[in-house]
Tab-separated table of C-alpha atoms and ligand atoms in Angstrom:
chain	number	residue	atom	x	y	z
A	199	MET	CA	13.203	106.677	57.616
A	200	SER	CA	11.982	104.693	60.363
A	201	GLN	CA	14.211	102.261	62.107
A	202	PRO	CA	15.618	99.505	59.767
A	203	ASN	CA	14.574	95.876	59.546
A	204	VAL	CA	17.765	94.037	59.188
A	205	LEU	CA	17.936	90.151	58.671
A	206	LEU	CA	21.444	88.749	59.543
A	207	LEU	CA	22.168	85.374	58.096
A	208	GLY	CA	25.299	83.112	58.680
A	209	PRO	CA	26.301	79.707	59.864
A	210	PRO	CA	26.752	78.780	63.487
A	211	GLY	CA	29.583	80.854	64.878
A	212	ALA	CA	29.525	83.328	62.170
A	213	GLY	CA	29.316	86.190	64.493
A	214	LYS	CA	25.623	87.044	64.223
A	215	GLY	CA	25.150	87.530	67.984
A	216	THR	CA	28.398	89.598	68.253
A	217	GLN	CA	27.308	91.920	65.345
A	218	SER	CA	23.761	92.168	66.340
A	219	SER	CA	24.977	94.022	69.285
A	220	ASN	CA	26.583	96.683	67.197
A	221	ILE	CA	23.394	97.166	64.970
A	222	VAL	CA	21.352	97.433	68.082
A	223	GLN	CA	23.847	100.141	69.342
A	224	THR	CA	24.070	102.008	66.316
A	225	TYR	CA	20.526	101.998	65.158
A	226	GLY	CA	18.423	101.463	68.296
A	227	VAL	CA	16.572	98.488	66.978
A	228	GLU	CA	15.347	95.464	68.746
A	229	HIS	CA	17.598	92.194	68.837
A	230	VAL	CA	15.223	89.330	67.817
A	231	THR	CA	16.999	85.997	68.177
A	232	THR	CA	15.268	82.707	68.297
A	233	GLY	CA	18.296	80.975	69.812
A	234	ASP	CA	18.274	83.202	73.063
A	235	ALA	CA	14.453	82.953	73.052
A	236	LEU	CA	14.580	79.323	72.911
A	237	ARG	CA	17.378	79.030	75.446
A	238	SER	CA	15.112	80.913	77.990
A	239	ASN	CA	12.502	78.408	77.255
A	240	LYS	CA	14.435	75.150	76.955
A	241	GLY	CA	12.078	73.251	79.209
A	242	MET	CA	8.749	74.433	77.664
A	243	ASP	CA	6.297	71.467	77.293
A	244	ILE	CA	5.780	71.024	73.560
A	245	SER	CA	4.672	67.298	73.772
A	246	ASP	CA	1.267	68.237	72.120
A	247	LEU	CA	3.100	68.681	68.889
A	248	ASP	CA	4.095	64.893	68.989
A	249	VAL	CA	7.577	65.341	67.833
A	250	GLU	CA	10.899	63.883	68.602
A	251	TYR	CA	11.612	65.573	71.985
A	252	ASP	CA	9.015	66.945	74.464
A	253	THR	CA	11.034	70.250	74.975
A	254	PRO	CA	13.022	72.692	72.811
A	255	GLY	CA	16.081	71.799	74.737
A	256	GLY	CA	15.952	68.267	73.382
A	257	PHE	CA	16.347	69.629	70.039
A	258	MET	CA	18.983	72.110	70.747
A	259	ASP	CA	21.161	69.812	72.887
A	260	ALA	CA	21.171	67.501	69.727
A	261	GLY	CA	22.067	70.361	67.472
A	262	GLU	CA	18.685	69.793	65.592
A	263	LEU	CA	16.216	72.504	64.602
A	264	VAL	CA	13.248	73.162	66.934
A	265	PRO	CA	9.920	72.617	65.109
A	266	ASN	CA	8.544	75.481	62.969
A	267	ALA	CA	5.408	75.603	64.902
A	268	VAL	CA	7.388	76.734	67.887
A	269	VAL	CA	9.828	79.087	66.199
A	270	ASN	CA	7.344	80.927	63.859
A	271	GLU	CA	5.227	81.911	66.705
A	272	ILE	CA	8.137	83.453	68.706
A	273	VAL	CA	9.307	85.509	65.737
A	274	LYS	CA	5.756	86.618	64.988
A	275	THR	CA	5.240	88.024	68.367
A	276	ALA	CA	8.693	89.525	68.787
A	277	LEU	CA	8.344	91.253	65.310
A	278	ARG	CA	5.006	92.593	66.114
A	279	GLU	CA	6.369	94.397	69.255
A	280	ALA	CA	9.511	95.792	67.420
A	281	ASP	CA	9.962	99.377	65.976
A	282	GLY	CA	12.905	98.140	63.673
A	283	TYR	CA	14.910	94.992	64.398
A	284	VAL	CA	17.879	92.849	63.728
A	285	LEU	CA	16.755	89.234	63.229
A	286	ASP	CA	19.366	86.707	64.116
A	287	GLY	CA	18.887	82.782	63.896
A	288	TYR	CA	15.731	82.891	61.661
A	289	PRO	CA	14.763	81.885	59.243
A	290	ARG	CA	16.787	78.568	59.082
A	291	ASN	CA	14.788	76.657	56.388
A	292	LEU	CA	12.651	77.477	53.386
A	293	ASP	CA	9.345	77.195	55.283
A	294	GLN	CA	10.389	79.651	57.865
A	295	ALA	CA	11.635	81.987	55.034
A	296	GLU	CA	8.181	81.926	53.563
A	297	TYR	CA	6.448	82.564	56.669
A	298	LEU	CA	8.724	85.553	57.347
A	299	ASP	CA	7.987	86.826	53.813
A	300	GLY	CA	4.250	86.825	54.980
A	301	ILE	CA	4.585	88.680	58.263
A	302	THR	CA	7.139	91.473	57.484
A	303	GLY	CA	9.168	93.258	55.044
A	304	LEU	CA	13.146	93.532	55.215
A	305	ASP	CA	15.323	96.466	54.421
A	306	VAL	CA	18.681	94.695	54.565
A	307	VAL	CA	19.518	90.938	54.201
A	308	ALA	CA	23.227	90.445	55.110
A	309	PHE	CA	25.163	87.254	55.217
A	310	LEU	CA	28.164	86.701	57.340
A	311	ASP	CA	30.497	84.355	55.340
A	312	VAL	CA	33.007	82.649	57.448
A	313	PRO	CA	35.094	79.297	56.380
A	314	ARG	CA	34.218	76.193	58.273
A	315	GLU	CA	37.422	75.519	60.102
A	316	GLU	CA	37.278	78.928	61.631
A	317	LEU	CA	33.499	78.341	62.737
A	318	VAL	CA	34.415	75.172	64.741
A	319	GLU	CA	37.317	77.200	66.520
A	320	ARG	CA	35.016	80.148	67.293
A	321	LEU	CA	32.228	77.886	68.766
A	322	THR	CA	34.301	75.559	70.964
A	323	GLY	CA	36.177	78.535	72.334
A	324	ARG	CA	33.093	80.560	73.026
A	325	ARG	CA	32.190	81.584	76.632
A	326	ILE	CA	28.984	83.496	77.665
A	327	CYS	CA	28.057	85.224	80.832
A	328	ASP	CA	25.689	83.328	82.998
A	329	GLU	CA	24.290	86.575	84.346
A	330	CYS	CA	24.063	89.032	81.437
A	331	GLY	CA	24.713	86.932	78.463
A	332	ALA	CA	27.775	88.853	77.171
A	333	ASN	CA	29.940	86.982	74.605
A	334	TYR	CA	33.594	86.156	74.923
A	335	HIS	CA	35.990	83.780	73.320
A	336	VAL	CA	38.873	82.253	75.302
A	337	GLU	CA	41.360	83.290	72.540
A	338	PHE	CA	39.773	85.823	70.138
A	339	SER	CA	37.969	87.902	72.676
A	340	PRO	CA	39.129	86.935	76.253
A	341	PRO	CA	37.694	88.692	79.472
A	342	GLU	CA	40.237	90.408	81.598
A	343	GLU	CA	40.045	87.846	84.314
A	344	ALA	CA	39.636	84.183	83.003
A	345	GLY	CA	36.130	82.957	83.670
A	346	VAL	CA	34.698	86.327	84.980
A	347	CYS	CA	32.457	88.771	83.024
A	348	ASP	CA	33.935	92.193	82.354
A	349	GLU	CA	30.587	93.666	82.343
A	350	CYS	CA	28.983	92.300	85.487
A	351	GLY	CA	31.273	89.967	87.199
A	352	GLY	CA	29.086	87.060	86.454
A	353	GLU	CA	30.521	83.494	85.768
A	354	LEU	CA	31.366	82.723	82.125
A	355	VAL	CA	30.027	79.286	80.987
A	356	GLN	CA	30.062	77.304	77.850
A	357	ARG	CA	26.813	76.824	75.822
A	358	ASP	CA	25.585	73.163	76.219
A	359	ASP	CA	25.533	72.943	72.355
A	360	ASP	CA	29.085	74.290	71.951
A	361	THR	CA	30.910	70.786	72.409
A	362	GLU	CA	32.804	69.801	69.302
A	363	GLU	CA	30.264	66.911	68.427
A	364	THR	CA	27.277	69.053	68.772
A	365	VAL	CA	28.888	71.852	66.729
A	366	ARG	CA	29.572	69.442	63.819
A	367	GLU	CA	26.045	68.360	63.864
A	368	ARG	CA	24.759	72.011	63.919
A	369	LEU	CA	27.149	72.673	61.078
A	370	SER	CA	25.566	69.828	58.896
A	371	VAL	CA	21.960	70.724	59.805
A	372	TYR	CA	22.999	74.287	58.408
A	373	ASP	CA	24.311	72.834	55.294
A	374	GLU	CA	21.102	70.777	54.683
A	375	ASN	CA	18.458	73.144	55.746
A	376	THR	CA	19.714	76.839	55.950
A	377	ARG	CA	22.125	77.132	52.792
A	378	PRO	CA	18.998	77.036	50.422
A	379	VAL	CA	17.683	80.061	52.509
A	380	ILE	CA	20.775	82.090	51.678
A	381	GLU	CA	20.270	81.029	48.019
A	382	HIS	CA	16.680	82.064	48.287
A	383	TYR	CA	17.687	85.662	49.103
A	384	ASP	CA	20.638	85.622	46.726
A	385	GLU	CA	18.329	84.689	43.806
A	386	GLN	CA	15.868	87.586	44.665
A	387	GLY	CA	18.925	89.912	44.607
A	388	GLU	CA	18.392	91.068	48.151
A	389	LEU	CA	21.624	89.503	49.627
A	390	SER	CA	24.649	91.542	50.841
A	391	ARG	CA	27.551	89.180	51.225
A	392	ILE	CA	29.897	90.233	54.091
A	393	ASP	CA	33.451	88.848	54.544
A	394	GLY	CA	33.030	87.630	58.126
A	395	GLU	CA	36.868	86.985	58.644
A	396	GLY	CA	39.051	89.185	60.530
A	397	SER	CA	38.582	91.040	63.902
A	398	PRO	CA	34.876	91.791	64.975
A	399	ASP	CA	35.613	95.445	64.294
A	400	GLU	CA	36.714	94.729	60.829
A	401	VAL	CA	33.623	92.651	60.205
A	402	TRP	CA	31.495	95.638	61.615
A	403	GLU	CA	32.987	98.092	59.319
A	404	ARG	CA	31.958	96.074	56.373
A	405	LEU	CA	28.604	95.371	57.693
A	406	HIS	CA	27.737	98.956	58.699
A	407	THR	CA	28.763	100.023	55.222
A	408	ALA	CA	26.573	97.417	53.770
A	409	ILE	CA	23.559	98.499	55.864
A	410	GLU	CA	24.154	102.165	55.134
A	411	GLU	CA	24.090	101.271	51.346
A	412	ARG	CA	20.735	99.561	51.501
A	413	THR	CA	18.883	102.188	53.814
B	748	LIG	P1	21.407	79.852	67.817
B	748	LIG	O1	21.616	80.460	69.045
B	748	LIG	O2	20.869	80.623	66.796
B	748	LIG	O3	22.908	79.369	67.522
B	748	LIG	P2	23.711	79.481	66.001
B	748	LIG	O4	22.926	79.924	64.771
B	748	LIG	O5	24.294	78.042	65.966
B	748	LIG	O6	24.640	80.564	65.960
B	748	LIG	P3	25.530	80.965	67.208
B	748	LIG	O7	24.748	81.643	68.112
B	748	LIG	O8	26.275	79.696	67.694
B	748	LIG	O9	26.582	81.916	66.592
B	748	LIG	P4	26.679	83.272	66.253
B	748	LIG	O10	26.759	83.576	64.805
B	748	LIG	O11	25.654	84.016	67.033
B	748	LIG	O12	28.074	83.729	66.718
B	748	LIG	P5	28.588	84.549	67.990
B	748	LIG	O13	28.487	86.126	67.697
B	748	LIG	O14	28.106	84.083	69.340
B	748	LIG	O15	20.536	78.628	67.816
B	748	LIG	C1	20.850	77.491	68.740
B	748	LIG	C2	19.887	76.445	68.455
B	748	LIG	O16	18.640	76.837	68.880
B	748	LIG	C3	19.814	75.830	67.116
B	748	LIG	O17	20.776	74.664	66.975
B	748	LIG	C4	18.365	75.262	67.103
B	748	LIG	O18	18.374	74.087	67.869
B	748	LIG	C5	17.771	76.199	67.942
B	748	LIG	N1	17.184	77.227	66.915
B	748	LIG	C6	17.293	78.700	66.932
B	748	LIG	N2	16.632	79.198	65.962
B	748	LIG	C7	16.022	78.318	65.510
B	748	LIG	C8	14.958	78.231	64.206
B	748	LIG	N3	14.844	79.514	63.670
B	748	LIG	N4	14.525	77.148	63.819
B	748	LIG	C9	14.716	76.000	64.644
B	748	LIG	N5	15.548	75.917	65.596
B	748	LIG	C10	16.204	77.083	65.958
B	748	LIG	O19	30.377	84.239	67.750
B	748	LIG	C11	30.702	82.964	68.013
B	748	LIG	C12	32.214	83.175	68.765
B	748	LIG	O20	32.948	83.560	67.948
B	748	LIG	C13	32.016	83.935	70.083
B	748	LIG	O21	33.079	83.518	71.024
B	748	LIG	C14	32.541	85.288	69.507
B	748	LIG	O22	33.371	85.945	70.525
B	748	LIG	C15	33.507	84.861	68.416
B	748	LIG	N6	33.644	85.782	67.414
B	748	LIG	C16	32.681	86.607	66.866
B	748	LIG	N7	33.156	87.262	65.905
B	748	LIG	C17	34.530	86.961	65.694
B	748	LIG	C18	35.456	87.467	64.823
B	748	LIG	N8	35.338	88.361	63.886
B	748	LIG	N9	36.769	86.795	64.942
B	748	LIG	C19	36.934	85.966	65.893
B	748	LIG	N10	36.053	85.566	66.848
B	748	LIG	C20	34.785	86.074	66.794
B	749	LIG	MG1	24.160	83.594	68.428
B	750	LIG	ZN1	27.998	89.591	82.516
């Protein structure tokens, strides 16, 4: 079969980015992530949409969803160019899920399940490399030298939306908007539920097995 199309669902901090790297390495697919795409375009002028903020960054720093019109377009373009992908951070509401159904076919839909208390800890302790985007955690996966990227020597920084206050808002936006998306795929019998607790390697073992079963 050609490269698989994988949808990776889960709340903020569930490990979608971390596990996407494993999927990319193992299957040679494209990592399509709306979060990273939007972070690279935080200052884009979207004032013509006449919405609450004039840029994606306004929504992101408040922990709210960027308007569908912006993200749908990003995903459509990225998927068109990909031969197999892992999609991370999208869809986040039912309208996006419906849009996605219309533009692609999914081989695997996996949901990373992690309890709420652990999510807050994972997010507030996350650090990312300013240069190459590599992902760390001050406690759970620290770099060899504090504040310095193992991969490239770049500086490790905290994401603007990883403060405790914004994290809580992101989690409540998730409960309200994204939980129904999980139920949507579950009802269709497509959802592989993965226990997202334990070390990243343990989670990968479970996820890898689930992908193999579905492809
Ligand atoms: P986005 O960037 O997608 O953020 P998110 O969904 O909140 O998810 P995160 O990236 O925070 O978490 P993750 O699951 O990738 O976890 P990670 O692997 O890093 O979106 C950001 C914003 O963009 C949104 O709030 C919204 O404004 C906007 N946006 C994006 N998509 C949108 C859309 N479709 N529609 C509208 N708006 C959109 O892991 C987290 C930490 O935990 C790391 O430090 C990691 O090292 C650690 N960790 C990972 N796995 C483990 C483990 N097993 N044990 C211990 N620690 C672990
Ligand atoms: Mg992520
Ligand atoms: Zn780096």
